[in-house]
Amino acid sequence: MSAEKTPIPLGSNFIRAIVEKDIEQGVYSTRKWAGSPGDAAHHAAGQPDPAKIRTRFPPEPNGYLHIGHAKSIFLNFGLARDYAGVCHFRFDDTNPEKESQEYVDSISDAVKWLGFSWENNGESNLYFASNYFDLMYRAAESLIENGHAYVDSQTAEEMRIMRGTLTEAGKNSPWRDRTVAENLSLFREMRDGKHADGSLILRAKIDMASPNINLRDPAIYRIKRAYHHNTGDKWCIYPMYTFAHPIEDALEQITHSICTLEFEDQRPFYDWLLGRLAEAGMLAQPLPKQYEFARLNLTYVVLSKRKLIDLVQDHHVSGWDDPRLPTLAGARRRGYVAEGFKLFTDRIGVSKADSWIEYTILEDCMREVLNESSERRIAVLDPIKLVIDNYAVDADGKSQTEDCFAPNHPLKPELGKRVVPLSRELWIEREDFMETPSKGYFRLVPDGLVRLRYGYVVKCTGFEKDAAGNVSTVHCEYLPDTKSGTLGSDSIKVKGNIHWVSVAHAYETEVRLYDRLFKEAHPGAGDRDYLNDINPNSVTVITAQLEPSLKDANPEDRFQFERHGYFVADRKDSVADKPVFNRTVTLRDAWQK
RNA sequence: UGGGGAGUCGCCAAGUUGGUUAAGGCACUGGGUUUUGAUCCCAGCAUCCGAAGGUUCGAGUCCUUCCUCCUCAGCCA
């Protein structure tokens, strides 16, 4: 007998393997944590870190978060949650020209919406890189003092030329050998605003001949007179990402610094920088380590910041939260749910291989959680009239009304049933009647039988067309002993089962039917302009007839409209007693298509 | 043509120090249940791991060569 294979749990990946090994070997067990970020001395005075690991999610507040970020958020926060660690939520705000409070707010909202918190045991782990500017400045002086950095007077253009190419080594700057004293004084003058933007720059002194271009004396501090959303006008020099990020990680005692593949080439510099600062006694050890994974690519979607900004600014969509956009704000309005993203990230895994995930995977994840969590309701989206000619009328000729009972969730009887009123005139779906049925069609046809879901079996007796030749009204007669839920209701078996809403009781409202924003799997692939791949029919706004109970829906209430799909009451455009609905995703449809 | 990565079923993705029948999910195809053509259930689905050689009793896992794709030359992140 062979040992039973234990299936690898969904969500296992190479990064988790690294974390598990590090914990097992106690790589980070001696770390101390002073309760807040800081340098070596600061943490040395702290307690042994109660967090086994520390990860971080470090967005730059220069745009809205999108679905790709969800992968990173679940990875980082998930790792912390699963391994008794803490995940820091840190704004990487080192370039004031592109950043703003609006983005800080929207990003915070998105992270919260996904279900994560940066509060851990009474400690807030919300941080801003800009809060470390003093420490970063000190780190830069430390580098200078130890001969690891110098102030360059070359122009950006000169630097570019001197950097060499992918195949040719670069050349040393003529300013590379300035003395420590001169560098220090120049750097201080930079800080004190004595020099014009771009006239001087601080560079790491590594190797202009390195085959890794990132090691050819990278720029680490530039002069930039710009108002910062957090520090105001305090600084006129700002650190570059390459310099700032490793330091942020180290000050926060991050153990596993996880980023995307394009930063792989940066890792040698990450280690170099932290190594120099640690040997100067500035940073606590052990130092953080950077690991890279493949960023998310989704078919039928664009996730580049630039393209998303274009779509918004050029009004191809209504705003950052347009339900067709892959932003988290848009996904939320569309009716996507956080648990769906969790399922999705578990399902697609984490690796270093470039990959394109089929968009339907995401939709399936949403269907899966929505099927479980959404109550059912009835909606007729493309109505035509069905008249039950033999239905009872009162003496005054008005139709009688009777209650039908519809379960709120077929898989959860404990959620009970609701009343749906039935009367003589109903709205039914245009596509549920065919004058001349195609093969395999088993809904309403002339002389045919069909069940009105939760009501009676009816027989079609005729139909009328309007001037344009379209069917406008269908006539039928009901079979009295067939009401759903009554004894013997199944005496007559019919395959077709259609939904309906009483005309006299219907709630008429706006419903938006969304489809994918792009008609091509890879927008802009080849030499096409991605804007030409926009789907002109990405949204259809209709007036639908809904069952009366839907009038009471609150913003963000989600339902399955039976036989159609999942819908959400729009959180922005719904007003009291007048909710409007967005289609999140359709049901799977084995018929047609 | 320099450096750094990646290539396992249509789409993802596990594959311990080489050990012998190549996980799992999604999709797909059959069949069953069903008052949503939904859900659910059951079954099937890579003699093969980018290619070619080699080492070995034994290779997706080691060696050699080759091919393809991604990425780096911002005072962006």
Tab-separated table of C-alpha atoms in Angstrom, chain A residues 287-514:
chain	number	residue	atom	x	y	z
A	287	LEU	CA	17.941	42.500	7.316
A	288	PRO	CA	14.808	42.081	5.238
A	289	LYS	CA	14.955	39.997	2.073
A	290	GLN	CA	13.223	40.764	-1.181
A	291	TYR	CA	11.303	38.118	-3.152
A	292	GLU	CA	9.619	38.580	-6.483
A	293	PHE	CA	6.531	37.031	-8.028
A	294	ALA	CA	4.774	37.433	-11.386
A	295	ARG	CA	2.251	40.219	-11.543
A	296	LEU	CA	-1.301	39.455	-12.583
A	297	ASN	CA	-2.294	39.641	-16.225
A	298	LEU	CA	-5.985	39.275	-16.974
A	299	THR	CA	-7.516	38.799	-20.402
A	300	TYR	CA	-10.010	41.398	-21.678
A	301	VAL	CA	-8.701	43.928	-19.205
A	302	VAL	CA	-5.988	46.565	-18.939
A	303	LEU	CA	-4.211	46.969	-15.621
A	304	SER	CA	-1.544	49.506	-16.401
A	305	LYS	CA	-1.833	52.671	-14.392
A	306	ARG	CA	-1.311	54.829	-17.430
A	307	LYS	CA	-4.068	53.167	-19.440
A	308	LEU	CA	-6.499	53.309	-16.550
A	309	ILE	CA	-5.824	57.016	-16.178
A	310	ASP	CA	-6.416	57.489	-19.914
A	311	LEU	CA	-9.725	55.654	-19.765
A	312	VAL	CA	-10.892	57.847	-16.916
A	313	GLN	CA	-9.563	61.200	-18.126
A	314	ASP	CA	-10.689	60.729	-21.716
A	315	HIS	CA	-14.161	59.734	-20.491
A	316	HIS	CA	-14.263	56.277	-21.975
A	317	VAL	CA	-15.741	55.371	-18.603
A	318	SER	CA	-17.626	57.443	-16.048
A	319	GLY	CA	-14.874	57.599	-13.425
A	320	TRP	CA	-12.453	55.576	-11.324
A	321	ASP	CA	-15.354	53.602	-9.915
A	322	ASP	CA	-17.060	52.849	-13.216
A	323	PRO	CA	-18.374	49.294	-12.825
A	324	ARG	CA	-16.645	48.240	-16.034
A	325	LEU	CA	-13.209	49.209	-14.761
A	326	PRO	CA	-10.894	46.666	-13.144
A	327	THR	CA	-10.236	49.060	-10.290
A	328	LEU	CA	-11.243	47.756	-6.907
A	329	ALA	CA	-13.612	50.728	-6.614
A	330	GLY	CA	-15.187	49.746	-9.925
A	331	ALA	CA	-15.377	46.074	-9.031
A	332	ARG	CA	-17.137	46.983	-5.829
A	333	ARG	CA	-19.792	48.989	-7.635
A	334	ARG	CA	-20.136	46.190	-10.133
A	335	GLY	CA	-21.076	43.920	-7.258
A	336	TYR	CA	-17.888	41.899	-6.994
A	337	VAL	CA	-17.200	40.705	-3.463
A	338	ALA	CA	-14.047	40.493	-1.376
A	339	GLU	CA	-14.482	36.759	-0.749
A	340	GLY	CA	-14.558	36.313	-4.497
A	341	PHE	CA	-11.173	37.965	-4.792
A	342	LYS	CA	-9.879	35.767	-2.007
A	343	LEU	CA	-11.039	32.673	-3.864
A	344	PHE	CA	-9.549	34.048	-7.057
A	345	THR	CA	-6.115	34.699	-5.600
A	346	ASP	CA	-6.055	31.255	-4.033
A	347	ARG	CA	-7.070	29.729	-7.300
A	348	ILE	CA	-4.551	31.423	-9.583
A	349	GLY	CA	-1.596	30.826	-7.307
A	350	VAL	CA	1.691	32.667	-7.074
A	351	SER	CA	4.728	31.859	-9.172
A	352	LYS	CA	7.455	33.484	-11.225
A	353	ALA	CA	6.073	32.484	-14.617
A	354	ASP	CA	4.484	35.215	-16.720
A	355	SER	CA	0.909	34.217	-17.159
A	356	TRP	CA	-2.404	35.424	-18.454
A	357	ILE	CA	-5.383	34.455	-16.371
A	358	GLU	CA	-8.646	33.987	-18.242
A	359	TYR	CA	-11.121	36.611	-17.124
A	360	THR	CA	-13.803	33.931	-16.710
A	361	ILE	CA	-11.830	32.539	-13.772
A	362	LEU	CA	-12.522	35.744	-11.871
A	363	GLU	CA	-16.175	35.683	-12.899
A	364	ASP	CA	-16.502	32.080	-11.811
A	365	CYS	CA	-15.089	32.934	-8.413
A	366	MET	CA	-17.673	35.684	-8.018
A	367	ARG	CA	-20.451	33.328	-9.128
A	368	GLU	CA	-19.276	30.766	-6.649
A	369	VAL	CA	-19.469	33.002	-3.610
A	370	LEU	CA	-22.524	34.899	-4.822
A	371	ASN	CA	-24.427	31.660	-5.432
A	372	GLU	CA	-23.869	30.781	-1.820
A	373	SER	CA	-24.594	34.176	-0.321
A	374	SER	CA	-27.220	35.835	-2.484
A	375	GLU	CA	-30.938	35.611	-1.935
A	376	ARG	CA	-33.010	34.944	-5.037
A	377	ARG	CA	-35.402	37.434	-6.551
A	378	ILE	CA	-37.358	37.720	-9.769
A	379	ALA	CA	-36.738	40.282	-12.459
A	380	VAL	CA	-38.031	40.602	-15.992
A	381	LEU	CA	-35.446	42.467	-17.985
A	382	ASP	CA	-37.000	42.493	-21.439
A	383	PRO	CA	-40.722	42.392	-20.754
A	384	ILE	CA	-43.659	41.317	-22.881
A	385	LYS	CA	-47.129	40.777	-21.484
A	386	LEU	CA	-48.649	37.435	-20.637
A	387	VAL	CA	-52.404	37.445	-20.055
A	388	ILE	CA	-54.037	34.537	-18.244
A	389	ASP	CA	-57.436	34.744	-19.891
A	390	ASN	CA	-59.175	32.330	-17.562
A	391	TYR	CA	-57.919	33.963	-14.400
A	392	ALA	CA	-60.616	35.077	-11.955
A	393	VAL	CA	-61.804	38.673	-11.998
A	394	ASP	CA	-63.948	40.490	-9.467
A	395	ALA	CA	-67.417	41.813	-10.152
A	396	ASP	CA	-65.904	45.101	-11.249
A	397	GLY	CA	-63.797	43.338	-13.819
A	398	LYS	CA	-60.502	43.772	-11.981
A	399	SER	CA	-58.154	40.885	-11.654
A	400	GLN	CA	-57.932	39.012	-8.421
A	401	THR	CA	-54.571	38.620	-6.781
A	402	GLU	CA	-53.174	35.629	-4.983
A	403	ASP	CA	-49.994	34.918	-3.098
A	404	CYS	CA	-47.296	32.647	-4.418
A	405	PHE	CA	-44.415	31.627	-2.220
A	406	ALA	CA	-40.859	31.741	-3.435
A	407	PRO	CA	-37.940	30.420	-1.408
A	408	ASN	CA	-35.290	33.042	-0.725
A	409	HIS	CA	-32.517	30.554	-1.302
A	410	PRO	CA	-32.949	27.072	-2.752
A	411	LEU	CA	-30.003	25.726	-0.787
A	412	LYS	CA	-30.943	27.415	2.472
A	413	PRO	CA	-34.552	26.732	3.443
A	414	GLU	CA	-33.864	28.425	6.778
A	415	LEU	CA	-33.897	31.741	4.931
A	416	GLY	CA	-37.608	31.245	4.432
A	417	LYS	CA	-39.952	32.259	1.693
A	418	ARG	CA	-41.423	35.511	0.523
A	419	VAL	CA	-44.725	36.365	-1.048
A	420	VAL	CA	-44.861	37.089	-4.732
A	421	PRO	CA	-48.258	38.330	-5.957
A	422	LEU	CA	-49.825	36.680	-8.981
A	423	SER	CA	-52.603	38.259	-11.035
A	424	ARG	CA	-54.143	38.126	-14.470
A	425	GLU	CA	-51.548	40.149	-16.325
A	426	LEU	CA	-47.880	39.353	-15.989
A	427	TRP	CA	-44.587	40.468	-17.400
A	428	ILE	CA	-42.540	37.645	-18.828
A	429	GLU	CA	-39.225	37.615	-20.636
A	430	ARG	CA	-39.397	38.205	-24.370
A	431	GLU	CA	-36.969	35.382	-24.962
A	432	ASP	CA	-39.202	32.956	-23.062
A	433	PHE	CA	-41.716	32.853	-25.908
A	434	MET	CA	-41.052	31.725	-29.472
A	435	GLU	CA	-43.627	31.703	-32.216
A	436	THR	CA	-41.671	29.103	-34.124
A	437	PRO	CA	-39.406	27.374	-31.622
A	438	SER	CA	-35.908	26.356	-32.564
A	439	LYS	CA	-34.642	22.872	-31.860
A	440	GLY	CA	-34.317	22.083	-28.194
A	441	TYR	CA	-36.319	25.116	-27.061
A	442	PHE	CA	-38.574	24.212	-24.180
A	443	ARG	CA	-40.118	27.435	-23.013
A	444	LEU	CA	-43.451	28.975	-24.119
A	445	VAL	CA	-44.616	28.140	-27.641
A	446	PRO	CA	-48.059	28.239	-29.260
A	447	ASP	CA	-50.256	25.501	-27.748
A	448	GLY	CA	-47.396	24.541	-25.460
A	449	LEU	CA	-47.294	24.113	-21.704
A	450	VAL	CA	-44.900	25.823	-19.345
A	451	ARG	CA	-44.771	26.384	-15.619
A	452	LEU	CA	-44.902	29.868	-14.206
A	453	ARG	CA	-42.220	29.447	-11.595
A	454	TYR	CA	-43.732	29.207	-8.081
A	455	GLY	CA	-47.188	29.437	-9.722
A	456	TYR	CA	-49.293	27.481	-12.154
A	457	VAL	CA	-48.756	25.525	-15.311
A	458	VAL	CA	-50.179	27.493	-18.206
A	459	LYS	CA	-51.066	26.634	-21.774
A	460	CYS	CA	-50.396	29.109	-24.521
A	461	THR	CA	-53.547	29.943	-26.450
A	462	GLY	CA	-52.398	32.709	-28.742
A	463	PHE	CA	-50.366	35.887	-29.123
A	464	GLU	CA	-50.481	39.396	-30.565
A	465	LYS	CA	-47.928	41.416	-32.441
A	466	ASP	CA	-47.401	45.140	-32.597
A	467	ALA	CA	-47.167	47.266	-35.719
A	468	ALA	CA	-43.487	46.438	-36.055
A	469	GLY	CA	-44.214	42.735	-36.098
A	470	ASN	CA	-42.818	42.019	-32.654
A	471	VAL	CA	-44.739	39.889	-30.209
A	472	SER	CA	-46.297	42.201	-27.634
A	473	THR	CA	-48.744	40.010	-25.750
A	474	VAL	CA	-49.071	36.304	-25.235
A	475	HIS	CA	-52.323	34.703	-24.134
A	476	CYS	CA	-52.663	31.604	-22.039
A	477	GLU	CA	-54.924	29.690	-19.689
A	478	TYR	CA	-53.811	28.291	-16.388
A	479	LEU	CA	-54.416	24.787	-15.069
A	480	PRO	CA	-56.045	25.303	-11.636
A	481	ASP	CA	-54.706	22.208	-9.863
A	482	THR	CA	-51.065	22.817	-10.671
A	483	LYS	CA	-50.056	25.555	-8.245
A	484	SER	CA	-46.559	25.088	-6.879
A	485	GLY	CA	-46.506	23.839	-3.348
A	486	THR	CA	-49.969	22.323	-3.463
A	487	LEU	CA	-50.799	18.634	-3.467
A	488	GLY	CA	-50.686	17.124	-6.916
A	489	SER	CA	-49.088	20.189	-8.463
A	490	ASP	CA	-46.662	17.884	-10.200
A	491	SER	CA	-49.387	15.790	-11.832
A	492	ILE	CA	-48.543	17.530	-15.064
A	493	LYS	CA	-44.833	17.500	-15.842
A	494	VAL	CA	-43.448	20.307	-17.932
A	495	LYS	CA	-39.850	20.908	-18.793
A	496	GLY	CA	-40.094	24.655	-19.201
A	497	ASN	CA	-40.129	26.887	-16.186
A	498	ILE	CA	-40.270	30.635	-16.681
A	499	HIS	CA	-40.223	33.568	-14.313
A	500	TRP	CA	-42.721	36.406	-14.237
A	501	VAL	CA	-43.777	39.542	-12.392
A	502	SER	CA	-47.329	40.771	-11.885
A	503	VAL	CA	-47.913	43.885	-13.963
A	504	ALA	CA	-50.035	45.476	-11.271
A	505	HIS	CA	-47.396	44.966	-8.595
A	506	ALA	CA	-44.135	45.345	-10.454
A	507	TYR	CA	-41.361	47.711	-9.378
A	508	GLU	CA	-40.082	49.397	-12.490
A	509	THR	CA	-36.518	50.618	-12.357
A	510	GLU	CA	-33.255	51.103	-14.163
A	511	VAL	CA	-30.926	48.172	-14.537
A	512	ARG	CA	-27.465	48.335	-16.081
A	513	LEU	CA	-26.288	45.280	-17.945
A	514	TYR	CA	-22.536	45.320	-18.058
